[in-house]
Coordinates of C-alpha atoms and ligand atoms in Angstrom, one line a residue:
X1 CA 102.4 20.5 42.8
X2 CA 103.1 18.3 46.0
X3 CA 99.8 16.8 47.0
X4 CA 99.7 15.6 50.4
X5 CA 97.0 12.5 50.6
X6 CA 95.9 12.2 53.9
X7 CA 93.0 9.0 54.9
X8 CA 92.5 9.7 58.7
X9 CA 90.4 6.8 60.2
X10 CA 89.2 6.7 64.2
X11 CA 92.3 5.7 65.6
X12 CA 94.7 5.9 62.6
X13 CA 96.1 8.8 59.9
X14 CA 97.7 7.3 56.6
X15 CA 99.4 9.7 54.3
X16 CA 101.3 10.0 51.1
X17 CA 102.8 12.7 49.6
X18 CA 102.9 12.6 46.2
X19 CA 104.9 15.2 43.5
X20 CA 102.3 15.5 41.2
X21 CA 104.8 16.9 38.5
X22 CA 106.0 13.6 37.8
X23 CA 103.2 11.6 39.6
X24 CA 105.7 9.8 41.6
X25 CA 105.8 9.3 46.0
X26 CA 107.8 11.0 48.1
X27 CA 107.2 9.3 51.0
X28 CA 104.5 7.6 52.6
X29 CA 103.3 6.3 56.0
X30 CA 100.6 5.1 59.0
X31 CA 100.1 6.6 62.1
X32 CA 98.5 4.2 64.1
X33 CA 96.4 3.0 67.3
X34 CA 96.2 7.1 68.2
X35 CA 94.4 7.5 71.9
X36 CA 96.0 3.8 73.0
X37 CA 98.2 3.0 75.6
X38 CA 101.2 2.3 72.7
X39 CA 100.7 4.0 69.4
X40 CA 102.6 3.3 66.2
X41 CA 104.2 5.3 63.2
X42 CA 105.9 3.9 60.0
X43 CA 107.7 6.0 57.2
X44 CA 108.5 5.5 54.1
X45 CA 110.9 7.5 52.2
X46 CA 110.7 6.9 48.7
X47 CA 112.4 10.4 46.6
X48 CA 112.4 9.9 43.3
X49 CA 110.2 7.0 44.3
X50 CA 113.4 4.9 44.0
X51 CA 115.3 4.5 47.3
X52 CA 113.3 3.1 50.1
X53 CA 113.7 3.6 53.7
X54 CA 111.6 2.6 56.9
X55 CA 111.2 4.2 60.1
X56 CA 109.6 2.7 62.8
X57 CA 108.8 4.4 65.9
X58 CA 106.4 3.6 68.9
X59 CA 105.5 6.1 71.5
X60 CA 101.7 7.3 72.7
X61 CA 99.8 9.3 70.6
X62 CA 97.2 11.0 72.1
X63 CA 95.0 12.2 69.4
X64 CA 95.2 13.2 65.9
X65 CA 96.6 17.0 66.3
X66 CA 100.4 14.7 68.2
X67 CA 99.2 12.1 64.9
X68 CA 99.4 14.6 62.8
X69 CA 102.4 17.0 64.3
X70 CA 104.5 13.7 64.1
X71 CA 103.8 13.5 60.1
X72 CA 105.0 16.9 59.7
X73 CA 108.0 16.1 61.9
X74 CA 108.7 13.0 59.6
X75 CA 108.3 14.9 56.0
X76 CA 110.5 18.1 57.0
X77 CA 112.8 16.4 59.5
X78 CA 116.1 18.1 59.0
X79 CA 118.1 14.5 57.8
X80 CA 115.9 12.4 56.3
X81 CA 112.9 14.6 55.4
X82 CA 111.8 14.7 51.7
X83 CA 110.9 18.8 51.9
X84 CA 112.8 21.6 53.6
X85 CA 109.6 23.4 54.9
X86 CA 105.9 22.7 55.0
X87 CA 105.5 25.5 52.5
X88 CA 106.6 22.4 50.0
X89 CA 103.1 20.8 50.6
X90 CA 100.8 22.7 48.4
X91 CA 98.0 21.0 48.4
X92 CA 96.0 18.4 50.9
X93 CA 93.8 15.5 49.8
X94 CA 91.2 13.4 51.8
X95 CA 89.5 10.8 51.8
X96 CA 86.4 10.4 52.4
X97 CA 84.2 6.8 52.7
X98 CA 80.8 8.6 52.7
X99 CA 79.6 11.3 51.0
X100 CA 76.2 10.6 50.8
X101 CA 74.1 11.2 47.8
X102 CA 74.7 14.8 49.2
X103 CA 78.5 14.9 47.5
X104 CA 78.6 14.4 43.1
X105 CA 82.1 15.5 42.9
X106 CA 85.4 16.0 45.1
X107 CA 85.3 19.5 45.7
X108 CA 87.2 21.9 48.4
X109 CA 87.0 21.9 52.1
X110 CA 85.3 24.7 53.3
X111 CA 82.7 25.0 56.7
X112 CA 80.0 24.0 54.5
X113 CA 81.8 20.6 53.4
X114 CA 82.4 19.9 57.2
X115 CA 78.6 20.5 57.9
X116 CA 77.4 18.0 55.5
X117 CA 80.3 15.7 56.3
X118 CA 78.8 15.8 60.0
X119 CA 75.7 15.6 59.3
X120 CA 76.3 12.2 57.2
X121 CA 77.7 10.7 60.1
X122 CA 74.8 8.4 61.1
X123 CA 75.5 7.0 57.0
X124 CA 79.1 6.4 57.9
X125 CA 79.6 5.7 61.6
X126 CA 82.4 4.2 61.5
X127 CA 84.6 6.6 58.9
X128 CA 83.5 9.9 59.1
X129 CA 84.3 11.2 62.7
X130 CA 87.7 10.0 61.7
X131 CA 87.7 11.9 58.5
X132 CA 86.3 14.9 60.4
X133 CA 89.3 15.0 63.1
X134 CA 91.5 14.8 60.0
X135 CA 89.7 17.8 58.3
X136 CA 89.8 19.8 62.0
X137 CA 93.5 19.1 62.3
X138 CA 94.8 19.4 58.9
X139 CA 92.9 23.2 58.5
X140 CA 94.6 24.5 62.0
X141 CA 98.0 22.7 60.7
X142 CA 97.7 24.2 57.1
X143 CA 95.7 27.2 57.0
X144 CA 97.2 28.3 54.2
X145 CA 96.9 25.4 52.0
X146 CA 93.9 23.9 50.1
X147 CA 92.3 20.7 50.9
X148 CA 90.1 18.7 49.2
X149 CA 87.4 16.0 50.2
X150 CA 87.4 12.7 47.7
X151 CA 84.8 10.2 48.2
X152 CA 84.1 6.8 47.9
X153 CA 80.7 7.3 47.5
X154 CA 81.1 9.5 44.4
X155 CA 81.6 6.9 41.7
X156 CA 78.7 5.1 42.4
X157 CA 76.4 8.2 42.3
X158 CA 75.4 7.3 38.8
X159 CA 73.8 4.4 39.4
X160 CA 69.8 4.5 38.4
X161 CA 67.4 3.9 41.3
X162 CA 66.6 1.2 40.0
X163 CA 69.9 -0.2 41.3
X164 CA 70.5 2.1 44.4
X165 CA 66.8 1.5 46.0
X166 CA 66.0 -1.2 48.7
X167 CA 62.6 -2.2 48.3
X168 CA 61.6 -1.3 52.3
X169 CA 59.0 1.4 52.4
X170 CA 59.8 4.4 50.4
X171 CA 59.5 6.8 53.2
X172 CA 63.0 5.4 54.8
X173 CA 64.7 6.7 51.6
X174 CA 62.6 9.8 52.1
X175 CA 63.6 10.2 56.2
X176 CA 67.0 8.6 56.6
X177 CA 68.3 8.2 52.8
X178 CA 68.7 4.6 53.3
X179 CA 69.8 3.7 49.5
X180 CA 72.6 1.8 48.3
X181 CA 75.4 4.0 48.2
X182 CA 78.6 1.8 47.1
X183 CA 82.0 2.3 48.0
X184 CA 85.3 1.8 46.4
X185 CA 84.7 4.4 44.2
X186 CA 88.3 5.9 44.1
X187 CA 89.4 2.2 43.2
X188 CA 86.9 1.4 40.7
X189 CA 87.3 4.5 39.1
X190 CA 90.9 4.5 38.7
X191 CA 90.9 1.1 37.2
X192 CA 88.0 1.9 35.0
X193 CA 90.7 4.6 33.5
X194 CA 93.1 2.4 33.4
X195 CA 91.6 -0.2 31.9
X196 CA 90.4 1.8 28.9
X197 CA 93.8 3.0 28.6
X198 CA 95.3 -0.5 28.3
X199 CA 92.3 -1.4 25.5
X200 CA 92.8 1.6 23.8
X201 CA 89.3 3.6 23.9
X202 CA 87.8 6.6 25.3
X203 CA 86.8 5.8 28.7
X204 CA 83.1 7.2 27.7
X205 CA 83.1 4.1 25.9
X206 CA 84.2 1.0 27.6
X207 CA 81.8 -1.4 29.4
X208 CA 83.2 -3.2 32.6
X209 CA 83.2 -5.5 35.3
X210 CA 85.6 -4.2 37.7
X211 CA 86.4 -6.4 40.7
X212 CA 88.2 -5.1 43.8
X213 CA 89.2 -7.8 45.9
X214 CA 91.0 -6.7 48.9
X215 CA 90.1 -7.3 52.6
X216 CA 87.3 -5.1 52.0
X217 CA 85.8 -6.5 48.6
X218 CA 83.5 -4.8 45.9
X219 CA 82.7 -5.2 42.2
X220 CA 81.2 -2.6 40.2
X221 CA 79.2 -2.4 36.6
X222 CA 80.9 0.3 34.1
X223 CA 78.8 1.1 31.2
X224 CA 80.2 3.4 28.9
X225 CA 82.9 4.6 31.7
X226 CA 80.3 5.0 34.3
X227 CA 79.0 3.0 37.2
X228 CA 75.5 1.7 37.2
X229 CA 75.6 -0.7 39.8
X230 CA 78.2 -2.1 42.7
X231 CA 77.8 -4.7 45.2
X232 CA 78.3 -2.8 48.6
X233 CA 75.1 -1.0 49.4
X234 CA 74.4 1.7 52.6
X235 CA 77.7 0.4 53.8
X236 CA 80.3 -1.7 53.1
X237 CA 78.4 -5.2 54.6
X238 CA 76.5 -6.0 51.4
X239 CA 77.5 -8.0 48.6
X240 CA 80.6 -10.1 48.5
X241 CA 82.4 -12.1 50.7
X242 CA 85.1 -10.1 52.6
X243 CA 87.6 -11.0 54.7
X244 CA 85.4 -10.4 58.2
X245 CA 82.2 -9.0 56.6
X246 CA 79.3 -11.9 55.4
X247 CA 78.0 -9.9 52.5
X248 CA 74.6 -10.6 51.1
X249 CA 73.0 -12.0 53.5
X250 CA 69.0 -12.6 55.1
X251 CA 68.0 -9.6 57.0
X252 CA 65.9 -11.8 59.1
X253 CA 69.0 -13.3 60.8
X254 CA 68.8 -10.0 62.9
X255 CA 66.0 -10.7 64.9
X256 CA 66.8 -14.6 64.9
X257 CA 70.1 -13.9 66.1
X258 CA 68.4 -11.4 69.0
X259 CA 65.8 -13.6 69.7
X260 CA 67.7 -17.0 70.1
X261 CA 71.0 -15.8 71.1
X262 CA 70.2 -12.1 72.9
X263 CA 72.3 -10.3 70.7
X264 CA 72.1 -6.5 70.8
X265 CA 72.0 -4.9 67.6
X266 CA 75.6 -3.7 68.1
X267 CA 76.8 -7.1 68.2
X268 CA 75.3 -8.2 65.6
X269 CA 76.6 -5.1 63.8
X270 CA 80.1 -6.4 64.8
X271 CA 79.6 -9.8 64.3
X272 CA 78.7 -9.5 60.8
X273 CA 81.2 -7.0 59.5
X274 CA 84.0 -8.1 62.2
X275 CA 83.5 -11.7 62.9
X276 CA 82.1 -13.2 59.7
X277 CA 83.2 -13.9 56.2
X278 CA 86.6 -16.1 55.7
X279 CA 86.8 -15.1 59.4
X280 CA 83.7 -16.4 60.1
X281 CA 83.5 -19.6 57.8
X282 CA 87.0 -20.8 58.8
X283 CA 88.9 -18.8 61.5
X284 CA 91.0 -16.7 58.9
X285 CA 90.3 -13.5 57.5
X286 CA 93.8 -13.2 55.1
X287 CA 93.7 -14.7 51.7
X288 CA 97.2 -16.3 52.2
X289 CA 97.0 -18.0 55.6
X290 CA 93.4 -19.5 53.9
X291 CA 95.7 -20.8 51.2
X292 CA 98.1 -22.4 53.4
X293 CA 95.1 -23.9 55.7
X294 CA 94.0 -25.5 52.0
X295 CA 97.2 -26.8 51.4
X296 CA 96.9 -28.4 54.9
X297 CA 93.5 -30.3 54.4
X298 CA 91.3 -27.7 56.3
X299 CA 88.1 -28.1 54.9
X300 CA 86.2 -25.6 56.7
X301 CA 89.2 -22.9 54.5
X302 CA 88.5 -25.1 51.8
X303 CA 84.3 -24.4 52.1
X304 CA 85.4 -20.3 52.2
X305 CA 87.1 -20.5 49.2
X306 CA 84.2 -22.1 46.9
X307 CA 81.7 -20.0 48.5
X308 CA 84.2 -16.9 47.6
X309 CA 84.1 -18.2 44.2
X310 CA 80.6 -18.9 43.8
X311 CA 79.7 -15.3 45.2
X312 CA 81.9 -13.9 42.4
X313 CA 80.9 -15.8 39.8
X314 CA 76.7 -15.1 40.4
X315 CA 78.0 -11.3 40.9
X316 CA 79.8 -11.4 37.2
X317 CA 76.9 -13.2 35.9
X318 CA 74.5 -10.7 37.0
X319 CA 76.4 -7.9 35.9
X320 CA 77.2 -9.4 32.8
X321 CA 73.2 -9.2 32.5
X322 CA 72.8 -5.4 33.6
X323 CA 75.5 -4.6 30.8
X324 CA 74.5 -6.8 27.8
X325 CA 78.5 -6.3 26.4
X326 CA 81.3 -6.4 28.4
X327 CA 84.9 -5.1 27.0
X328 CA 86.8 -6.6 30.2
X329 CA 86.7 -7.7 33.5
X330 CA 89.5 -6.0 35.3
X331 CA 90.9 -7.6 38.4
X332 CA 92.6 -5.0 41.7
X333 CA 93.6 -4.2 45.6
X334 CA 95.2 -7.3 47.4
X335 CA 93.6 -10.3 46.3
X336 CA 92.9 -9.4 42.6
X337 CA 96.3 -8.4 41.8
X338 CA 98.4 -11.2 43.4
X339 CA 96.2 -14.0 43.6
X340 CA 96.0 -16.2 40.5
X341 CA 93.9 -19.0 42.1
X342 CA 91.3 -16.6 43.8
X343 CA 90.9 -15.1 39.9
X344 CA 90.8 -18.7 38.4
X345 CA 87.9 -19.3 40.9
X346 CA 86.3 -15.7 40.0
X347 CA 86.0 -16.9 36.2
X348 CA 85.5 -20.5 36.6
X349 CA 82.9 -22.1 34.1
X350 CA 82.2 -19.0 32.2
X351 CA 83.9 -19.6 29.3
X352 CA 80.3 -19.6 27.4
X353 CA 79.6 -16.5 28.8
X354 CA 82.8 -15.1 26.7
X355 CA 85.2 -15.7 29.9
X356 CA 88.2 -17.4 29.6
X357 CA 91.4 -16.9 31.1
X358 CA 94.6 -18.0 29.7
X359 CA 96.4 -20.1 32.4
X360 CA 100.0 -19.6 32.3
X361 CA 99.0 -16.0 31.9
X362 CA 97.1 -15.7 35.2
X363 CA 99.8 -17.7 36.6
X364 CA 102.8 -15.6 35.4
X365 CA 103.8 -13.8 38.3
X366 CA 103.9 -10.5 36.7
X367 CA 103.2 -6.9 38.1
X368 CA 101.4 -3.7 36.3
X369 CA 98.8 -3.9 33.9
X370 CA 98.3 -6.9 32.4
X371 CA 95.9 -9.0 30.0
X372 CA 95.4 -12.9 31.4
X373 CA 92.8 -13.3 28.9
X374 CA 93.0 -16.8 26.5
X375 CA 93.5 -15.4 22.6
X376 CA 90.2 -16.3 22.1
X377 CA 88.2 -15.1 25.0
X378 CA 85.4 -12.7 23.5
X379 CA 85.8 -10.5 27.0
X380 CA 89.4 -9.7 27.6
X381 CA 90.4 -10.4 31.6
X382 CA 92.7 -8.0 32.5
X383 CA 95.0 -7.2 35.9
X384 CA 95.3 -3.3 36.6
X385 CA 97.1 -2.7 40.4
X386 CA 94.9 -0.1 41.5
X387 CA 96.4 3.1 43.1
X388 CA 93.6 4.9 45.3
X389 CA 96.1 8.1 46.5
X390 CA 97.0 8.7 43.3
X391 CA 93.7 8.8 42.4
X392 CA 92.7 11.1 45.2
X393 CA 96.0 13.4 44.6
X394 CA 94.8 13.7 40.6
X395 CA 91.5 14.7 41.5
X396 CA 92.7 17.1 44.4
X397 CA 95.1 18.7 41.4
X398 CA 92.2 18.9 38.8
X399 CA 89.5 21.0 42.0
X400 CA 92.2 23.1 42.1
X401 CA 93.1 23.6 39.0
X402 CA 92.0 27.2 37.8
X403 CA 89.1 27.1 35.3
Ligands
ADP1 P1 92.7 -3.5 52.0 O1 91.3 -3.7 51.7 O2 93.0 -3.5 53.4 O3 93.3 -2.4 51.2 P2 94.4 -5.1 50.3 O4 93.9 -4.6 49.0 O5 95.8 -4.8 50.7 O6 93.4 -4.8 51.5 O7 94.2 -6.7 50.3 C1 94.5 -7.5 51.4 C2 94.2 -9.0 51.0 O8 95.1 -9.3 49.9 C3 94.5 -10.0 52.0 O9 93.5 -11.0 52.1 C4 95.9 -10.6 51.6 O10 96.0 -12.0 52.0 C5 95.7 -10.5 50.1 N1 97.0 -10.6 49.4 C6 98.0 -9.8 49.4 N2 99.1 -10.3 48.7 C7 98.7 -11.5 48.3 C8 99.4 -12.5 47.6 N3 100.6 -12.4 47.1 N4 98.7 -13.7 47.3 C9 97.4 -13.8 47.8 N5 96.8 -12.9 48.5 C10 97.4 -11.7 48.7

């Protein structure tokens, strides 16, 4: 089956298509800046997933229907398309940030699905009108072909209250479901697979840390395959340090921050998921440009690390509490997988908690799954790239699949 994954944001439609026969990508690509005055679109051909092949164009794209039309034109394009006709895509994958405690499962598209998926939107603001306009589009482009909604949110839905309540007045849950909802998901539970792959046990038994460190950062406690708590909470602000979003943080900064400074609350919405975190503490937002300011003598870079560190570390601690035994900590997305200092930082001084990394093994520059545990580490510290659209085409294959 050829799974189209398709994760359309406000202004922007990524896509993969994937040959689920042999798991392997087709092609992949980002439409991008949709509804500006110069929109973008990259391509990636990838058949057999071996050859590799860019195409770069830039040209207005009004809204997601030209977004979308210009996919199509890409995939099927007479030369260099990787399918004669859209008949070739049989099935269409979304994702979906948040799905509320409304969506337990992925499950297929239908009217209902886009009611509840509107009627979230005040829990996802900022995804799900994007996600919806991909929906609209991709039903009067495919109306043929089955599509499936994946969440973020659906990982985490196992979590005890205990772990997903705020402790505000109960009646907000009640009215306006505020709850910790976590996000991730598709990542955490991919590597959560993975991972119990690599150690050789059912997934229904392994007990994890897993820790997504991307621009957008998360960790997540697996016990016995499933997750019982995560770091992000309503949305993705809470928990770790991102690249621009603070994480934990004081709620009473709000009103400080509109009292002394006259903030409305929409700035201070966008100044602490936009402005704040690496970005915040010392101007730069990606990992590697933080290293290089280290290198350099910037102090301020240097302050953002430790504090990254120190974040991760109380998070692993804590987590380490909620699950009692820990099989692995398992390390993905940007950071995780490629940064070898931002890990040493994550596990630093926890060797008599059981953590101990082995450091030419962290160091090694190695890709794929990998173990950079020391021999005698009681929790094994492991590096599994995560692969969210293949996650989101497997689960769009196993809706579908007849029962
Ligand atoms: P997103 O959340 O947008 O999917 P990614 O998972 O791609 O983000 O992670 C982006 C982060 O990964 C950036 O901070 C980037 O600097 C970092 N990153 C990517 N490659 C490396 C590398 N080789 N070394 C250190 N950091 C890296």
């Amino acid at each position: 089956m050829n799974v189209l994954v398709i994760n359309s944001g406000s202004s922007s439609i990524k896509y993969q298509l994937l040959d689920m026969r042999t798991e392997t990508v087709m092609c992949s690509g980002a439409v991008e800046r949709i509804g500006e005055a110069v929109g973008s679109v990259t391509h990636k051909i990838a058949p057999g997933g071996d050859t590799e092949d860019w195409i770069s164009l830039t040209q207005p794209i009004a809204d997601h229907e030209e977004g979308m039309h210009l996919v199509i034109g890409l995939i099927t394009d007479a030369k260099r398309g990787v399918v004669k006709s859209l008949d070739e895509i049989e099935a269409i994958g979304h994702r979906i940030v948040q799905g509320g405690d409304i969506f337990h499962a992925s499950c297929r598209v239908d009217d209902r699905v886009v009611d509840e998926l509107t009627k979230l939107i005040p829990l996802g603001p900022v995804h799900n009108p994007g996600h919806l306009a991909g929906i609209r589009v991709s039903r009067q482009l495919f109306p043929q072909v089955p599509q499936v909604t994946v969440f973020d949110t659906v990982f985490h839905q196992t979590m005890p209250p205990r772990a997903y309540m705020y402790a505000l007045p109960y009646e907000l849950y009640e009215e306006l479901k505020v709850r910790r909802y976590g996000f991730h998901g598709t990542s955490h539970a991919y590597v959560t697979k993975e991972a119990a792959r690599f150690l050789g046990k059912p997934v229904e038994e392994v007990n994890l840390i897993t820790v997504h460190l991307g621009n957008g950062s998360s960790m997540c406690a697996v016990q016995n395959g499933k997750s019982v708590d995560t770091s992000m909470g309503l949305t993705p602000l809470e928990g770790l340090i991102m690249g621009t979003r603070c994480g934990d943080a004081d709620l009473a900064i709000y009103p400080l921050l509109g009292a002394e400074k006259g903030l409305s609350i929409s700035e201070i919405n966008d100044l602490t998921n936009k402005q704040s975190g690496f970005k915040g503490i010392c101007g730069k937002n990606d990992m590697r440009d933080i290293h290089e300011a280290v290198a350099q003598g910037d102090s301020r870079a240097r302050l953002a690390l430790d504090m990254f560190g120190y974040r991760n570390r109380k998070y692993i601690g804590s987590y380490l509490a909620v699950l009692g035994r820990v099989d692995a900590i398992v390390f993905t997305a940007g950071i995780g997988e490629n940064d070898p200092v931002a890990r040493e930082l994550t596990c630093r001084g926890l060797e008599h908690l059981g953590i101990k990394l082995d450091h030419d093994r962290n160091l090694a520059p190695a890709r794929g799954a990998r173990d950079i545990a020391a021999s005698d580490s009681a929790v094994r510290v492991l590096v599994i790239p995560t692969n969210e659209e293949l996650e989101i085409a497997r689960q769009t294959v196993a809706v579908l699949k007849p029962s």
